[in-house]
Amino acid sequence: MKTILWLMAHTFRNTFRKRSNMILFLLPVAGVLISAALYGNAGGAGLRIGIVQQDGADAVGRDVAAFIGALDGVKITDTSDADLKDQIAAGKLDAGIVIPAGFGETLKAGSPQQLELLSVKGAQVTAYVQAMLDGYLKNVASIAAESKGDKARFEQIYGDYSQGSFKVSHEQLNDASNVKDTTYQSLGFLVAFIMFSSVNMSEMILREKENRTFLRLLSSPVTARSYVAANVAVNIVAMVCQIALTLTFMRAVLHIDSGVPIMQLALVLVLFGLGAIALSLLIVSLSKSKGQSSALQNLIITPTCVLAGCYFPMDIMPDAIRKIGAFLPQHWLLDTVNRLQHGDSFGSLYMNLLVLAAFAAAFAAIAIFRFSRNNDTRTFV
């Protein structure tokens, strides 16, 4: 036990002696900041609608603009026809609408002109306002049809409608989609960095073979088995610290609630981390030099992280790519977190956890087999 503790201390000193390794250890925090910047402000600004009022003399025409301004999440700005398009193009307004002269009269007649919302951002901006406005105009047109041209009757019914004798209670719901997107992408970056840092720490075996330190250690009471066990132990400690640091930073500093109990999230990440460590040992066992290890690392980790959706959402990928991603451990981790966020119980996801454990066991078994077959400690090519 003393030998393993000494080897762990030796590995820690050699690993974190370089500042580059410390930066790699802290990269998951940078990934959280990037995700927060990408998704943190999604959907929170509201809509800025420019109104060109050309029918202000008519009460019904004025009410149309007032109705738009009363919608939740909409802020209206009075502007001119000449400035409307320039302000939309400059990004000062999200959309604009022109209420033409005589619009109120056509509405009273039961055949209102079609009002079109102008926007360079398309239906994602205009759909909500367009739907609400269409409903309002149809209601007023129905009042006009019921009045059958009797202006006094129209004014009476329209007045009652405008006063709103009925009451509607409502409750505001918080949109948590941007928080889930931030969490998903933050964990995607964390997954990638755990894999890279695991390989980086496992490469210590190759570096010490290269500078003959490994051979000198084996000439002492240290065994190859205890040396590898110490490396794995250091890798596990570093991985747990990375996960704890990232989750603490998300919760305490950025106040991001993932929607998943912290212990469940940490347990799933640690289970994946064990698989990442096993994969790093497999990469090292297949390599005869640090150059080969770096090449295998780039060949395996980067493409699989892309295919599994670690760097951007899987929703934007073609179906064929999604099917490939289902064969990767990163996909099973992110899928587990996504399903937990959508309310699935932790126990119901036992299959996902078993798949992650199977990946870890398979990588570890192959790595152990490769290490047992490589008994040449005398030379390093």
Coordinates of C-alpha atoms in Angstrom, one line a residue:
M1 CA 0.0 0.0 0.0
K2 CA 2.9 2.4 0.8
T3 CA 4.4 1.6 -2.6
I4 CA 1.1 2.5 -4.4
L5 CA 0.8 5.8 -2.4
W6 CA 4.3 6.7 -3.2
L7 CA 3.7 6.0 -6.9
M8 CA 0.5 8.1 -6.8
A9 CA 2.4 11.0 -5.3
H10 CA 5.1 10.5 -8.0
T11 CA 2.5 10.5 -10.8
F12 CA 0.8 13.6 -9.4
R13 CA 4.1 15.5 -9.3
N14 CA 5.1 14.5 -12.8
T15 CA 1.6 15.2 -14.2
F16 CA 0.9 18.6 -12.8
R17 CA 4.4 19.9 -13.0
K18 CA 3.5 21.3 -16.4
R19 CA 1.1 24.2 -16.6
S20 CA -0.4 22.8 -19.8
N21 CA -1.7 19.8 -17.8
M22 CA -3.3 22.0 -15.2
I23 CA -5.0 24.0 -18.0
L24 CA -6.3 20.8 -19.5
F25 CA -7.6 19.9 -16.0
L26 CA -9.5 23.2 -15.8
L27 CA -10.9 23.1 -19.4
P28 CA -14.3 21.7 -18.4
V29 CA -15.0 25.0 -16.6
A30 CA -14.3 26.9 -19.8
G31 CA -16.7 24.5 -21.6
V32 CA -19.4 25.5 -19.1
L33 CA -18.8 29.2 -19.7
I34 CA -19.0 28.6 -23.5
S35 CA -22.3 26.7 -23.1
A36 CA -23.7 29.4 -20.8
A37 CA -22.8 32.1 -23.4
L38 CA -24.4 30.1 -26.2
Y39 CA -27.7 29.2 -24.5
G40 CA -27.9 31.4 -21.4
N41 CA -29.8 34.3 -23.1
A42 CA -31.9 32.1 -25.4
G43 CA -35.5 33.3 -25.4
G44 CA -35.1 35.9 -22.6
A45 CA -35.2 39.2 -24.4
G46 CA -38.8 39.4 -25.6
L47 CA -40.0 40.8 -29.0
R48 CA -39.5 44.3 -30.1
I49 CA -42.3 45.3 -32.5
G50 CA -42.4 48.5 -34.5
I51 CA -45.9 49.9 -35.2
V52 CA -46.6 52.3 -38.1
Q53 CA -50.0 53.7 -37.1
Q54 CA -51.7 55.3 -40.1
D55 CA -55.3 54.8 -38.8
G56 CA -54.9 56.6 -35.5
A57 CA -58.1 58.6 -36.0
D58 CA -60.3 55.5 -35.7
A59 CA -60.7 54.0 -32.2
V60 CA -60.8 50.5 -33.6
G61 CA -57.5 51.0 -35.5
R62 CA -55.9 52.4 -32.3
D63 CA -57.2 49.3 -30.4
V64 CA -55.3 47.0 -32.8
A65 CA -52.0 48.6 -31.8
A66 CA -53.0 48.5 -28.1
F67 CA -53.8 44.8 -28.4
I68 CA -50.4 44.0 -29.8
G69 CA -48.7 46.0 -27.1
A70 CA -50.6 44.2 -24.4
L71 CA -49.3 40.8 -25.4
D72 CA -46.9 39.1 -23.0
G73 CA -43.3 39.5 -23.9
V74 CA -44.0 42.1 -26.6
K75 CA -42.7 45.7 -26.5
I76 CA -44.0 48.1 -29.2
T77 CA -42.4 51.2 -30.6
D78 CA -44.1 53.8 -32.7
T79 CA -42.2 54.5 -35.8
S80 CA -42.6 55.8 -39.3
D81 CA -43.0 53.8 -42.5
A82 CA -39.7 55.2 -43.8
D83 CA -37.7 54.1 -40.7
L84 CA -39.4 50.7 -40.1
K85 CA -37.3 48.6 -42.5
D86 CA -34.1 50.3 -41.5
Q87 CA -34.6 49.6 -37.8
I88 CA -35.5 46.0 -38.6
A89 CA -32.4 45.6 -40.7
A90 CA -30.2 47.2 -38.0
G91 CA -31.5 44.8 -35.4
K92 CA -33.2 47.5 -33.3
L93 CA -36.6 45.9 -34.0
D94 CA -37.4 42.2 -34.3
A95 CA -40.5 42.8 -36.5
G96 CA -42.8 45.6 -37.7
I97 CA -46.4 46.0 -38.7
V98 CA -48.2 48.8 -40.7
I99 CA -51.8 49.6 -39.8
P100 CA -53.0 51.3 -42.9
A101 CA -55.4 54.2 -43.0
G102 CA -59.1 53.1 -43.1
F103 CA -58.2 49.7 -41.5
G104 CA -60.7 50.3 -38.7
E105 CA -63.5 50.9 -41.2
T106 CA -62.8 47.7 -43.0
L107 CA -62.8 45.8 -39.7
K108 CA -66.1 47.2 -38.8
A109 CA -67.5 46.1 -42.2
G110 CA -66.5 42.5 -41.4
S111 CA -63.8 42.2 -44.1
P112 CA -60.5 43.5 -42.6
Q113 CA -57.4 44.0 -44.6
Q114 CA -54.7 41.4 -44.1
L115 CA -52.0 42.7 -41.8
E116 CA -48.5 41.3 -42.4
L117 CA -45.7 41.3 -39.9
L118 CA -42.3 42.2 -41.4
S119 CA -39.2 40.5 -40.1
V120 CA -35.8 39.2 -41.3
K121 CA -35.9 36.4 -38.7
G122 CA -39.0 34.7 -40.2
A123 CA -41.8 32.8 -38.5
Q124 CA -39.8 32.0 -35.3
V125 CA -40.3 35.7 -34.4
T126 CA -43.7 36.5 -36.0
A127 CA -45.7 33.3 -35.4
Y128 CA -46.8 34.1 -31.9
V129 CA -47.9 37.7 -32.6
Q130 CA -49.5 36.7 -35.9
A131 CA -51.6 34.0 -34.3
M132 CA -52.8 36.2 -31.5
L133 CA -53.5 39.1 -33.9
D134 CA -55.4 36.8 -36.3
G135 CA -57.6 35.6 -33.4
Y136 CA -58.3 39.2 -32.3
L137 CA -59.2 40.4 -35.8
K138 CA -61.6 37.4 -36.3
N139 CA -63.4 38.2 -33.1
V140 CA -63.9 41.8 -34.1
A141 CA -65.0 40.7 -37.6
S142 CA -67.5 38.4 -36.0
I143 CA -68.9 41.3 -34.0
A144 CA -69.2 43.3 -37.3
A145 CA -71.0 40.3 -39.0
E146 CA -73.5 40.1 -36.0
S147 CA -74.1 43.8 -36.2
K148 CA -75.2 43.6 -39.9
G149 CA -74.1 47.1 -40.6
D150 CA -75.8 48.7 -37.6
K151 CA -73.0 51.0 -36.2
A152 CA -74.7 51.6 -32.9
R153 CA -75.1 47.9 -32.3
F154 CA -71.5 47.3 -33.3
E155 CA -70.3 50.0 -30.9
Q156 CA -72.3 48.4 -28.1
I157 CA -71.1 44.9 -28.6
Y158 CA -67.5 46.0 -29.3
G159 CA -67.6 48.1 -26.2
D160 CA -68.6 45.1 -24.1
Y161 CA -66.0 43.0 -25.7
S162 CA -63.3 45.6 -25.1
Q163 CA -64.2 46.0 -21.5
G164 CA -63.7 42.3 -21.0
S165 CA -66.7 41.3 -18.8
F166 CA -65.2 37.8 -18.5
K167 CA -62.0 37.1 -16.5
V168 CA -59.2 34.8 -17.4
S169 CA -56.7 33.6 -14.8
H170 CA -53.3 32.7 -15.9
E171 CA -50.1 31.4 -14.4
Q172 CA -46.6 32.1 -15.8
L173 CA -44.4 29.1 -16.4
N174 CA -40.6 29.4 -16.6
D175 CA -39.0 28.2 -19.8
A176 CA -36.3 25.8 -18.7
S177 CA -35.3 24.7 -22.2
N178 CA -32.2 27.1 -22.3
V179 CA -31.1 25.7 -18.9
K180 CA -31.4 22.1 -20.2
D181 CA -29.5 23.1 -23.4
T182 CA -26.7 24.7 -21.3
T183 CA -26.5 21.6 -19.0
Y184 CA -26.4 19.2 -22.0
Q185 CA -23.7 21.1 -23.8
S186 CA -21.7 21.7 -20.6
L187 CA -21.7 18.0 -19.9
G188 CA -20.7 17.3 -23.5
F189 CA -17.6 19.4 -23.1
L190 CA -16.9 17.8 -19.8
V191 CA -17.1 14.3 -21.4
A192 CA -14.6 15.3 -24.1
F193 CA -12.2 16.9 -21.6
I194 CA -12.4 13.9 -19.2
M195 CA -11.4 11.6 -22.1
F196 CA -8.5 13.8 -23.2
S197 CA -7.2 14.3 -19.7
S198 CA -7.5 10.6 -18.9
V199 CA -5.3 9.7 -22.0
N200 CA -2.9 12.5 -21.0
M201 CA -2.4 11.0 -17.5
S202 CA -2.2 7.4 -18.8
E203 CA 0.5 8.6 -21.2
M204 CA 2.7 8.9 -18.2
I205 CA 3.4 5.2 -18.6
L206 CA 4.7 5.8 -22.1
R207 CA 6.7 8.9 -21.1
E208 CA 8.4 7.0 -18.3
K209 CA 9.2 4.1 -20.6
E210 CA 10.7 6.6 -23.1
N211 CA 13.0 8.2 -20.6
R212 CA 13.9 4.9 -18.9
T213 CA 12.3 5.8 -15.6
F214 CA 9.9 2.9 -15.9
L215 CA 12.8 0.4 -16.2
R216 CA 14.5 1.9 -13.2
L217 CA 11.3 1.7 -11.1
L218 CA 10.9 -2.0 -12.0
S219 CA 14.4 -2.7 -10.8
S220 CA 13.2 -1.6 -7.3
P221 CA 10.5 -3.5 -5.3
V222 CA 7.9 -1.7 -7.5
T223 CA 6.0 -4.1 -9.8
A224 CA 4.4 -3.3 -13.1
R225 CA 1.0 -4.1 -11.7
S226 CA 1.3 -1.7 -8.8
Y227 CA 2.7 1.0 -11.1
V228 CA -0.4 0.7 -13.4
A229 CA -2.7 0.5 -10.4
A230 CA -1.2 3.8 -9.0
N231 CA -1.7 5.4 -12.4
V232 CA -5.3 4.3 -12.5
A233 CA -5.9 5.6 -9.0
V234 CA -4.5 9.0 -9.8
N235 CA -6.6 9.1 -12.9
I236 CA -9.8 8.3 -10.9
V237 CA -8.9 11.0 -8.3
A238 CA -8.3 13.6 -11.1
M239 CA -11.5 12.6 -12.9
V240 CA -13.7 12.9 -9.7
C241 CA -12.1 16.3 -8.9
Q242 CA -12.9 17.5 -12.5
I243 CA -16.5 16.4 -12.2
A244 CA -16.9 17.9 -8.7
L245 CA -15.3 21.2 -9.8
T246 CA -17.5 21.5 -12.9
L247 CA -20.8 20.7 -11.2
T248 CA -19.9 23.0 -8.3
F249 CA -19.1 25.8 -10.7
M250 CA -22.4 25.3 -12.6
R251 CA -24.4 25.3 -9.4
A252 CA -22.7 27.8 -7.1
V253 CA -21.2 30.3 -9.6
L254 CA -23.5 30.3 -12.6
H255 CA -26.6 29.1 -10.7
I256 CA -27.5 26.6 -13.4
D257 CA -29.9 24.0 -12.1
S258 CA -29.5 21.0 -14.3
G259 CA -32.9 19.6 -13.3
V260 CA -31.2 16.4 -12.1
P261 CA -30.3 15.6 -8.5
I262 CA -26.6 16.3 -8.1
M263 CA -25.7 12.9 -6.7
Q264 CA -27.4 11.1 -9.6
L265 CA -25.6 13.3 -12.1
A266 CA -22.3 12.8 -10.4
L267 CA -22.8 9.0 -10.2
V268 CA -23.5 8.8 -13.9
L269 CA -20.5 10.9 -14.8
V270 CA -18.2 8.9 -12.5
L271 CA -19.4 5.7 -14.2
F272 CA -18.6 7.2 -17.6
G273 CA -15.3 8.4 -16.3
L274 CA -14.3 4.9 -15.3
G275 CA -15.0 3.9 -19.0
A276 CA -12.9 6.8 -20.2
I277 CA -10.0 5.7 -18.0
A278 CA -10.2 2.2 -19.3
L279 CA -10.2 3.5 -22.8
S280 CA -7.2 5.6 -22.1
L281 CA -5.3 2.5 -20.8
L282 CA -6.4 0.7 -23.9
I283 CA -5.0 3.4 -26.1
V284 CA -1.7 3.4 -24.2
S285 CA -1.5 -0.4 -24.4
L286 CA -1.9 -0.3 -28.2
S287 CA 0.8 2.4 -28.5
K288 CA 4.6 1.9 -28.7
S289 CA 5.4 5.6 -28.3
K290 CA 3.8 8.8 -27.1
G291 CA 3.4 9.9 -30.8
Q292 CA 1.3 6.9 -31.6
S293 CA -0.8 7.5 -28.4
S294 CA -1.5 11.1 -29.4
A295 CA -2.5 10.0 -32.9
L296 CA -4.8 7.3 -31.6
Q297 CA -6.3 9.8 -29.1
N298 CA -7.1 12.2 -31.9
L299 CA -8.4 9.4 -34.2
I300 CA -10.7 8.0 -31.5
I301 CA -11.8 10.7 -29.1
T302 CA -12.5 13.7 -31.3
P303 CA -14.6 11.9 -34.0
T304 CA -16.6 9.9 -31.5
C305 CA -17.4 13.0 -29.4
V306 CA -18.6 14.8 -32.6
L307 CA -20.8 11.8 -33.6
A308 CA -22.2 11.5 -30.0
G309 CA -23.3 15.1 -29.8
C310 CA -20.7 16.4 -27.3
Y311 CA -20.0 19.6 -29.2
F312 CA -23.5 20.4 -30.6
P313 CA -27.0 19.0 -30.2
M314 CA -27.9 15.6 -31.8
D315 CA -31.2 17.1 -33.1
I316 CA -29.4 18.9 -35.9
M317 CA -27.7 15.7 -37.2
P318 CA -29.1 13.3 -39.9
D319 CA -30.7 10.1 -38.8
A320 CA -27.7 8.0 -40.1
I321 CA -25.3 9.9 -37.8
R322 CA -27.7 9.5 -34.9
K323 CA -27.7 5.7 -35.4
I324 CA -23.9 5.6 -35.4
G325 CA -23.9 7.7 -32.2
A326 CA -26.0 5.0 -30.4
F327 CA -22.9 2.7 -30.5
L328 CA -20.7 5.2 -28.5
P329 CA -20.5 5.5 -24.7
Q330 CA -20.7 9.3 -24.8
H331 CA -24.2 9.0 -26.4
W332 CA -25.4 6.8 -23.5
L333 CA -24.2 9.2 -20.9
L334 CA -25.9 12.2 -22.6
D335 CA -29.0 10.2 -23.3
T336 CA -29.2 9.3 -19.6
V337 CA -28.9 12.9 -18.5
N338 CA -31.4 14.0 -21.1
R339 CA -34.0 11.4 -19.9
L340 CA -33.4 12.4 -16.3
Q341 CA -34.1 16.0 -17.1
H342 CA -37.4 14.9 -18.7
G343 CA -38.6 13.2 -15.6
D344 CA -37.5 9.6 -16.0
S345 CA -36.6 7.9 -12.7
F346 CA -33.0 6.9 -12.0
G347 CA -34.0 3.3 -11.6
S348 CA -35.8 3.1 -14.9
L349 CA -32.5 3.9 -16.7
Y350 CA -30.7 0.8 -15.6
M351 CA -30.1 -0.3 -19.2
N352 CA -28.2 2.9 -19.9
L353 CA -26.1 2.4 -16.8
L354 CA -25.4 -1.3 -17.7
V355 CA -24.3 -0.2 -21.2
L356 CA -21.9 2.4 -19.7
A357 CA -20.5 -0.3 -17.3
A358 CA -20.2 -2.8 -20.2
F359 CA -18.1 -0.3 -22.2
A360 CA -15.8 0.3 -19.1
A361 CA -15.5 -3.5 -18.5
A362 CA -14.7 -4.2 -22.2
F363 CA -12.1 -1.5 -22.5
A364 CA -10.5 -2.6 -19.2
A365 CA -10.4 -6.3 -20.2
I366 CA -8.7 -5.5 -23.6
A367 CA -6.2 -3.2 -21.9
I368 CA -5.3 -5.8 -19.3
F369 CA -4.9 -8.4 -22.0
R370 CA -2.6 -6.1 -24.0
F371 CA -0.5 -5.1 -21.0
S372 CA -0.1 -8.8 -20.0
R373 CA 1.2 -9.6 -23.5
N374 CA 3.7 -6.7 -23.5
N375 CA 6.5 -7.9 -21.2
D376 CA 9.4 -6.1 -22.9
T377 CA 10.5 -3.3 -20.5
R378 CA 14.1 -3.2 -21.7
T379 CA 13.7 -1.1 -24.8
F380 CA 11.4 1.6 -26.1
V381 CA 11.1 2.4 -29.8

